[in-house]
Amino acid sequence: MKSYSVAMTGVSRRQLFETVARATSRRRATMTSTGRRPGAPRRSPVCAAAAAEEDAGAPGAANSSESERAKPGPSTKQMLVFVPPHPLIGHWLGIARSAATPPPIFRSTLAELGRILIYECARDWLPTFDAEVEGPMGRAKVQMVDPMQPIAVVPILRAGLVLLEEAKTVLPATNTYHLGFVRDDQTLEATMYLNKLPAQFSEGQRVLIVDPMLATGGTMAQAIDQCVGRGAQVSDIRVVCVVACPPALSLLSGKYPGLRVYAAMIDEELSPEGYILPGLGDAGDRAFGTG
């Protein structure tokens, strides 16, 4: 699979923290120096730094065929962050960001973003098998998703549920296990109040954790720890969110090498109250019309 905007491919932990520091200091010049053409999907400084390093460090840049052959695959020792530059992601993200979007539309918008992002996440991940089927004009060799190896889907309540409302169209076989967390508004620490994970995941079990917002990363880290404590391997875990923020990405990259995160956008700032800026606001309240 060819990566789209890969935030941390080939970037060391030290380089990541340097990039995060630049992002949080609001040095907007980083964005203008990346040569982004008008109308192109906006990339965070983390993505831009990784892309610039890949371009500058590719051996034999003058010979594209040689550099492509020599280029190694994605590292299993780095956390990878994918920000697909799909125009529909930008469209639905714009609707979700608008304060004028009413709860029913906001909820359906997050569901659509979840569907697209989960599609991208599953692109090279779903277990398959080869078969033959009898068609109208003869037999055909086909490749099918293996229903005997369902994806373990873990929504973080409550907003994580919304990202899964259309997931059945792109994930033919799943088992769903709920995790519930509540965050203290003062300490920003998350406390778990619901755990419906199995006692033990089977070997090689693929786990998809979904939550619209990755702000501080504390809630997601606890969710990953719960899955790993039940036998899941970090390399088999993928995270889907709508908006991520550098503090969360730096925390997760330090703890979970090999993790893959899929996001519609990486916003640069986190407020003292723990909200992503500009973000989406409180995704749970907006989706369910509460708060």
mmCIF file of C-alpha atoms in Angstrom:
data_model
loop_
_atom_site.group_PDB
_atom_site.id
_atom_site.type_symbol
_atom_site.label_atom_id
_atom_site.label_comp_id
_atom_site.label_asym_id
_atom_site.label_seq_id
_atom_site.Cartn_x
_atom_site.Cartn_y
_atom_site.Cartn_z
ATOM 1 C CA MET A 1 0.000 0.000 0.000
ATOM 2 C CA LYS A 2 1.314 3.399 -0.924
ATOM 3 C CA SER A 3 1.159 5.770 2.013
ATOM 4 C CA TYR A 4 -0.603 9.079 1.571
ATOM 5 C CA SER A 5 0.517 11.693 4.093
ATOM 6 C CA VAL A 6 2.626 9.665 6.488
ATOM 7 C CA ALA A 7 3.328 11.643 9.626
ATOM 8 C CA MET A 8 6.091 9.647 11.248
ATOM 9 C CA THR A 9 7.504 7.315 8.629
ATOM 10 C CA GLY A 10 11.272 7.258 9.071
ATOM 11 C CA VAL A 11 11.206 10.016 11.693
ATOM 12 C CA SER A 12 13.082 9.376 14.913
ATOM 13 C CA ARG A 13 11.498 10.027 18.283
ATOM 14 C CA ARG A 14 13.796 13.017 18.800
ATOM 15 C CA GLN A 15 12.794 14.492 15.452
ATOM 16 C CA LEU A 16 9.133 13.925 16.292
ATOM 17 C CA PHE A 17 9.384 15.838 19.561
ATOM 18 C CA GLU A 18 11.218 18.659 17.809
ATOM 19 C CA THR A 19 8.429 18.829 15.257
ATOM 20 C CA VAL A 20 5.749 18.784 17.947
ATOM 21 C CA ALA A 21 7.515 21.630 19.749
ATOM 22 C CA ARG A 22 7.528 23.679 16.562
ATOM 23 C CA ALA A 23 3.846 22.973 15.984
ATOM 24 C CA THR A 24 2.742 23.916 19.466
ATOM 25 C CA SER A 25 4.737 27.147 19.339
ATOM 26 C CA ARG A 26 2.404 28.214 16.477
ATOM 27 C CA ARG A 27 5.122 28.946 13.951
ATOM 28 C CA ARG A 28 2.903 29.135 10.909
ATOM 29 C CA ALA A 29 5.871 29.687 8.617
ATOM 30 C CA THR A 30 6.370 25.926 8.557
ATOM 31 C CA MET A 31 3.203 25.500 6.504
ATOM 32 C CA THR A 32 4.095 28.095 3.895
ATOM 33 C CA SER A 33 7.575 26.678 3.422
ATOM 34 C CA THR A 34 6.275 23.253 2.381
ATOM 35 C CA GLY A 35 5.205 24.485 -1.046
ATOM 36 C CA ARG A 36 1.565 23.452 -0.637
ATOM 37 C CA ARG A 37 -0.353 24.424 -3.741
ATOM 38 C CA PRO A 38 -3.685 26.300 -3.406
ATOM 39 C CA GLY A 39 -6.572 23.924 -2.846
ATOM 40 C CA ALA A 40 -4.347 21.009 -1.801
ATOM 41 C CA PRO A 41 -5.213 19.181 1.436
ATOM 42 C CA ARG A 42 -3.634 20.933 4.407
ATOM 43 C CA ARG A 43 -0.939 18.913 6.106
ATOM 44 C CA SER A 44 0.264 19.322 9.653
ATOM 45 C CA PRO A 45 3.885 20.285 10.332
ATOM 46 C CA VAL A 46 4.445 16.699 11.468
ATOM 47 C CA CYS A 47 3.350 15.390 8.063
ATOM 48 C CA ALA A 48 5.275 18.089 6.242
ATOM 49 C CA ALA A 49 8.475 17.357 8.154
ATOM 50 C CA ALA A 50 8.246 13.660 7.365
ATOM 51 C CA ALA A 51 7.522 14.273 3.681
ATOM 52 C CA ALA A 52 10.371 16.781 3.391
ATOM 53 C CA GLU A 53 12.794 14.379 5.037
ATOM 54 C CA GLU A 54 11.729 11.568 2.704
ATOM 55 C CA ASP A 55 12.242 13.787 -0.349
ATOM 56 C CA ALA A 56 15.585 15.144 0.826
ATOM 57 C CA GLY A 57 16.969 11.853 2.047
ATOM 58 C CA ALA A 58 16.002 9.584 -0.821
ATOM 59 C CA PRO A 59 19.160 8.136 -2.374
ATOM 60 C CA GLY A 60 19.526 8.577 -6.131
ATOM 61 C CA ALA A 61 16.748 11.138 -6.386
ATOM 62 C CA ALA A 62 17.708 11.779 -10.000
ATOM 63 C CA ASN A 63 16.981 8.160 -10.841
ATOM 64 C CA SER A 64 13.409 7.566 -9.732
ATOM 65 C CA SER A 65 13.319 3.894 -10.707
ATOM 66 C CA GLU A 66 16.423 3.097 -8.645
ATOM 67 C CA SER A 67 15.188 5.054 -5.628
ATOM 68 C CA GLU A 68 11.820 3.297 -5.794
ATOM 69 C CA ARG A 69 13.505 -0.116 -5.873
ATOM 70 C CA ALA A 70 15.826 0.799 -3.013
ATOM 71 C CA LYS A 71 13.148 2.401 -0.855
ATOM 72 C CA PRO A 72 12.321 0.174 2.133
ATOM 73 C CA GLY A 73 8.773 -0.584 3.211
ATOM 74 C CA PRO A 74 7.052 0.993 6.229
ATOM 75 C CA SER A 75 9.023 0.475 9.421
ATOM 76 C CA THR A 76 7.555 -1.728 12.121
ATOM 77 C CA LYS A 77 9.606 0.207 14.690
ATOM 78 C CA GLN A 78 7.866 3.547 14.112
ATOM 79 C CA MET A 79 4.308 4.628 14.712
ATOM 80 C CA LEU A 80 2.756 5.560 11.369
ATOM 81 C CA VAL A 81 0.092 8.244 11.002
ATOM 82 C CA PHE A 82 -1.919 8.320 7.774
ATOM 83 C CA VAL A 83 -3.852 11.421 6.698
ATOM 84 C CA PRO A 84 -5.530 10.461 3.396
ATOM 85 C CA PRO A 85 -5.838 13.509 1.076
ATOM 86 C CA HIS A 86 -9.290 12.539 -0.212
ATOM 87 C CA PRO A 87 -11.549 15.445 -1.235
ATOM 88 C CA LEU A 88 -14.551 13.835 0.457
ATOM 89 C CA ILE A 89 -12.654 13.731 3.746
ATOM 90 C CA GLY A 90 -12.011 17.458 3.431
ATOM 91 C CA HIS A 91 -15.670 18.053 2.546
ATOM 92 C CA TRP A 92 -17.129 16.159 5.484
ATOM 93 C CA LEU A 93 -14.509 17.536 7.863
ATOM 94 C CA GLY A 94 -15.558 21.055 6.872
ATOM 95 C CA ILE A 95 -19.180 20.264 7.715
ATOM 96 C CA ALA A 96 -18.161 18.715 11.035
ATOM 97 C CA ARG A 97 -16.085 21.771 11.988
ATOM 98 C CA SER A 98 -18.948 24.220 11.423
ATOM 99 C CA ALA A 99 -20.704 25.326 14.619
ATOM 100 C CA ALA A 100 -23.861 25.764 12.525
ATOM 101 C CA THR A 101 -24.112 22.017 11.807
ATOM 102 C CA PRO A 102 -27.053 20.586 13.821
ATOM 103 C CA PRO A 103 -26.615 17.339 15.812
ATOM 104 C CA PRO A 104 -28.306 14.970 13.298
ATOM 105 C CA ILE A 105 -26.123 16.242 10.440
ATOM 106 C CA PHE A 106 -23.012 16.266 12.618
ATOM 107 C CA ARG A 107 -23.670 12.659 13.590
ATOM 108 C CA SER A 108 -24.163 11.482 10.003
ATOM 109 C CA THR A 109 -21.053 13.450 8.991
ATOM 110 C CA LEU A 110 -18.898 11.653 11.559
ATOM 111 C CA ALA A 111 -20.372 8.341 10.410
ATOM 112 C CA GLU A 112 -19.369 9.125 6.828
ATOM 113 C CA LEU A 113 -15.863 10.166 7.914
ATOM 114 C CA GLY A 114 -15.617 6.937 9.892
ATOM 115 C CA ARG A 115 -16.619 4.897 6.851
ATOM 116 C CA ILE A 116 -14.000 6.510 4.598
ATOM 117 C CA LEU A 117 -11.209 6.344 7.171
ATOM 118 C CA ILE A 118 -11.978 2.732 8.060
ATOM 119 C CA TYR A 119 -11.927 1.889 4.342
ATOM 120 C CA GLU A 120 -8.414 3.360 4.139
ATOM 121 C CA CYS A 121 -7.396 1.575 7.326
ATOM 122 C CA ALA A 122 -8.617 -1.786 6.006
ATOM 123 C CA ARG A 123 -7.020 -1.427 2.572
ATOM 124 C CA ASP A 124 -4.087 -3.794 3.239
ATOM 125 C CA TRP A 125 -5.267 -5.263 6.529
ATOM 126 C CA LEU A 126 -8.312 -7.505 6.046
ATOM 127 C CA PRO A 127 -7.611 -11.261 6.012
ATOM 128 C CA THR A 128 -8.581 -12.828 2.690
ATOM 129 C CA PHE A 129 -8.747 -16.215 0.976
ATOM 130 C CA ASP A 130 -8.810 -17.355 -2.657
ATOM 131 C CA ALA A 131 -11.835 -19.139 -4.044
ATOM 132 C CA GLU A 132 -13.745 -19.903 -7.209
ATOM 133 C CA VAL A 133 -17.361 -18.988 -7.915
ATOM 134 C CA GLU A 134 -19.750 -20.001 -10.650
ATOM 135 C CA GLY A 135 -20.647 -16.887 -12.634
ATOM 136 C CA PRO A 136 -23.230 -16.310 -15.395
ATOM 137 C CA MET A 137 -20.600 -16.954 -18.072
ATOM 138 C CA GLY A 138 -18.393 -19.499 -16.312
ATOM 139 C CA ARG A 139 -16.211 -20.049 -13.272
ATOM 140 C CA ALA A 140 -14.075 -17.193 -11.926
ATOM 141 C CA LYS A 141 -11.229 -17.038 -9.460
ATOM 142 C CA VAL A 142 -11.985 -14.515 -6.695
ATOM 143 C CA GLN A 143 -10.536 -13.185 -3.471
ATOM 144 C CA MET A 144 -12.869 -12.854 -0.499
ATOM 145 C CA VAL A 145 -12.642 -11.408 3.014
ATOM 146 C CA ASP A 146 -12.352 -14.269 5.485
ATOM 147 C CA PRO A 147 -15.465 -14.282 7.740
ATOM 148 C CA MET A 148 -13.721 -16.692 10.102
ATOM 149 C CA GLN A 149 -11.276 -13.943 11.122
ATOM 150 C CA PRO A 150 -13.504 -11.021 12.170
ATOM 151 C CA ILE A 151 -11.955 -7.682 13.094
ATOM 152 C CA ALA A 152 -12.280 -6.852 16.798
ATOM 153 C CA VAL A 153 -13.777 -3.359 16.757
ATOM 154 C CA VAL A 154 -13.413 -1.315 19.950
ATOM 155 C CA PRO A 155 -15.372 1.966 20.071
ATOM 156 C CA ILE A 156 -14.538 4.309 22.929
ATOM 157 C CA LEU A 157 -17.871 5.500 24.319
ATOM 158 C CA ARG A 158 -19.714 7.386 23.541
ATOM 159 C CA ALA A 159 -18.574 9.324 20.503
ATOM 160 C CA GLY A 160 -16.659 6.348 19.136
ATOM 161 C CA LEU A 161 -19.971 4.641 18.400
ATOM 162 C CA VAL A 162 -20.789 7.256 15.766
ATOM 163 C CA LEU A 163 -17.702 6.449 13.672
ATOM 164 C CA LEU A 164 -18.946 2.855 13.358
ATOM 165 C CA GLU A 165 -22.480 3.553 12.166
ATOM 166 C CA GLU A 166 -21.508 2.986 8.512
ATOM 167 C CA ALA A 167 -18.571 0.639 9.152
ATOM 168 C CA LYS A 168 -20.554 -2.467 8.198
ATOM 169 C CA THR A 169 -20.307 -1.380 4.553
ATOM 170 C CA VAL A 170 -16.494 -1.713 4.596
ATOM 171 C CA LEU A 171 -15.911 -4.358 7.296
ATOM 172 C CA PRO A 172 -17.792 -7.547 6.331
ATOM 173 C CA ALA A 173 -16.930 -9.439 9.530
ATOM 174 C CA THR A 174 -16.536 -7.836 12.954
ATOM 175 C CA ASN A 175 -16.983 -8.414 16.664
ATOM 176 C CA THR A 176 -17.638 -5.280 18.722
ATOM 177 C CA TYR A 177 -16.293 -4.715 22.230
ATOM 178 C CA HIS A 178 -17.112 -1.479 24.072
ATOM 179 C CA LEU A 179 -14.840 0.595 26.300
ATOM 180 C CA GLY A 180 -16.188 3.547 28.264
ATOM 181 C CA PHE A 181 -14.079 6.366 29.721
ATOM 182 C CA VAL A 182 -14.912 9.660 31.410
ATOM 183 C CA ARG A 183 -12.358 12.456 31.566
ATOM 184 C CA ASP A 184 -11.861 14.670 34.585
ATOM 185 C CA ASP A 185 -12.195 18.291 33.439
ATOM 186 C CA GLN A 186 -9.597 19.467 35.942
ATOM 187 C CA THR A 187 -6.841 16.857 35.678
ATOM 188 C CA LEU A 188 -7.689 15.737 32.107
ATOM 189 C CA GLU A 189 -7.163 12.155 33.321
ATOM 190 C CA ALA A 190 -9.518 9.486 31.975
ATOM 191 C CA THR A 191 -11.225 6.915 34.197
ATOM 192 C CA MET A 192 -12.675 3.710 32.766
ATOM 193 C CA TYR A 193 -16.275 2.931 33.706
ATOM 194 C CA LEU A 194 -17.065 0.156 31.198
ATOM 195 C CA ASN A 195 -14.952 -2.701 29.842
ATOM 196 C CA LYS A 196 -16.525 -5.266 27.524
ATOM 197 C CA LEU A 197 -13.272 -6.618 26.083
ATOM 198 C CA PRO A 198 -12.847 -10.397 25.983
ATOM 199 C CA ALA A 199 -10.738 -12.018 28.673
ATOM 200 C CA GLN A 200 -8.157 -12.910 26.016
ATOM 201 C CA PHE A 201 -7.721 -12.050 22.340
ATOM 202 C CA SER A 202 -6.729 -14.902 20.067
ATOM 203 C CA GLU A 203 -3.238 -14.901 18.587
ATOM 204 C CA GLY A 204 -2.954 -12.554 15.612
ATOM 205 C CA GLN A 205 -6.299 -10.881 16.346
ATOM 206 C CA ARG A 206 -6.681 -7.614 14.428
ATOM 207 C CA VAL A 207 -8.026 -4.831 16.664
ATOM 208 C CA LEU A 208 -9.516 -1.528 15.477
ATOM 209 C CA ILE A 209 -9.967 1.196 18.127
ATOM 210 C CA VAL A 210 -12.076 4.213 17.177
ATOM 211 C CA ASP A 211 -12.511 7.596 18.868
ATOM 212 C CA PRO A 212 -13.192 10.885 17.042
ATOM 213 C CA MET A 213 -10.634 12.951 18.971
ATOM 214 C CA LEU A 214 -7.010 12.268 19.927
ATOM 215 C CA ALA A 215 -6.227 15.236 22.147
ATOM 216 C CA THR A 216 -3.883 14.372 25.019
ATOM 217 C CA GLY A 217 -3.793 10.686 24.095
ATOM 218 C CA GLY A 218 -4.456 9.507 27.648
ATOM 219 C CA THR A 219 -7.752 7.779 26.896
ATOM 220 C CA MET A 220 -6.412 6.041 23.789
ATOM 221 C CA ALA A 221 -3.299 4.907 25.656
ATOM 222 C CA GLN A 222 -5.476 3.285 28.321
ATOM 223 C CA ALA A 223 -7.577 1.598 25.631
ATOM 224 C CA ILE A 224 -4.490 0.211 23.894
ATOM 225 C CA ASP A 225 -3.084 -0.981 27.223
ATOM 226 C CA GLN A 226 -6.328 -2.835 27.928
ATOM 227 C CA CYS A 227 -6.133 -4.593 24.558
ATOM 228 C CA VAL A 228 -2.433 -5.433 24.893
ATOM 229 C CA GLY A 229 -3.062 -6.769 28.399
ATOM 230 C CA ARG A 230 -5.501 -9.253 26.847
ATOM 231 C CA GLY A 231 -3.049 -10.579 24.307
ATOM 232 C CA ALA A 232 -3.318 -8.179 21.358
ATOM 233 C CA GLN A 233 -0.066 -7.170 19.669
ATOM 234 C CA VAL A 234 0.552 -3.471 19.009
ATOM 235 C CA SER A 235 1.414 -4.315 15.391
ATOM 236 C CA ASP A 236 -2.109 -5.778 15.027
ATOM 237 C CA ILE A 237 -3.830 -2.660 16.420
ATOM 238 C CA ARG A 238 -5.012 0.259 14.295
ATOM 239 C CA VAL A 239 -6.589 3.502 15.461
ATOM 240 C CA VAL A 240 -9.112 5.598 13.536
ATOM 241 C CA CYS A 241 -9.925 9.156 14.620
ATOM 242 C CA VAL A 242 -11.211 12.305 12.946
ATOM 243 C CA VAL A 243 -8.814 14.869 14.438
ATOM 244 C CA ALA A 244 -5.494 14.253 16.198
ATOM 245 C CA CYS A 245 -3.157 16.623 18.031
ATOM 246 C CA PRO A 246 0.655 16.497 18.466
ATOM 247 C CA PRO A 247 0.606 15.808 22.248
ATOM 248 C CA ALA A 248 -1.426 12.633 21.649
ATOM 249 C CA LEU A 249 0.754 11.540 18.749
ATOM 250 C CA SER A 250 3.983 12.059 20.690
ATOM 251 C CA LEU A 251 2.612 10.058 23.636
ATOM 252 C CA LEU A 252 1.413 7.162 21.473
ATOM 253 C CA SER A 253 4.561 7.068 19.331
ATOM 254 C CA GLY A 254 6.740 6.787 22.410
ATOM 255 C CA LYS A 255 4.701 3.958 23.921
ATOM 256 C CA TYR A 256 3.591 1.939 20.904
ATOM 257 C CA PRO A 257 6.092 1.491 18.055
ATOM 258 C CA GLY A 258 4.377 -0.280 15.168
ATOM 259 C CA LEU A 259 0.984 1.297 15.838
ATOM 260 C CA ARG A 260 -0.909 2.785 12.889
ATOM 261 C CA VAL A 261 -3.186 5.804 13.241
ATOM 262 C CA TYR A 262 -5.606 7.048 10.566
ATOM 263 C CA ALA A 263 -6.933 10.612 10.872
ATOM 264 C CA ALA A 264 -8.792 13.119 8.736
ATOM 265 C CA MET A 265 -6.586 15.957 10.018
ATOM 266 C CA ILE A 266 -3.848 16.767 12.526
ATOM 267 C CA ASP A 267 -4.592 20.058 14.275
ATOM 268 C CA GLU A 268 -1.674 21.908 15.828
ATOM 269 C CA GLU A 269 -2.936 23.155 19.173
ATOM 270 C CA LEU A 270 -4.433 21.951 22.434
ATOM 271 C CA SER A 271 -6.232 24.331 24.785
ATOM 272 C CA PRO A 272 -5.506 24.412 28.544
ATOM 273 C CA GLU A 273 -8.865 22.666 28.980
ATOM 274 C CA GLY A 274 -7.696 19.774 26.800
ATOM 275 C CA TYR A 275 -9.682 20.614 23.663
ATOM 276 C CA ILE A 276 -8.151 20.401 20.199
ATOM 277 C CA LEU A 277 -8.015 23.736 18.364
ATOM 278 C CA PRO A 278 -9.783 24.299 16.040
ATOM 279 C CA GLY A 279 -10.989 20.708 16.419
ATOM 280 C CA LEU A 280 -14.678 19.804 16.490
ATOM 281 C CA GLY A 281 -15.710 20.800 20.005
ATOM 282 C CA ASP A 282 -17.183 18.052 22.191
ATOM 283 C CA ALA A 283 -17.911 15.393 19.566
ATOM 284 C CA GLY A 284 -20.116 13.321 21.888
ATOM 285 C CA ASP A 285 -22.312 16.257 22.897
ATOM 286 C CA ARG A 286 -22.610 17.472 19.312
ATOM 287 C CA ALA A 287 -23.450 14.015 17.953
ATOM 288 C CA PHE A 288 -26.099 13.208 20.560
ATOM 289 C CA GLY A 289 -27.483 16.716 21.101
ATOM 290 C CA THR A 290 -26.489 16.957 24.759
ATOM 291 C CA GLY A 291 -24.341 19.315 26.814
#
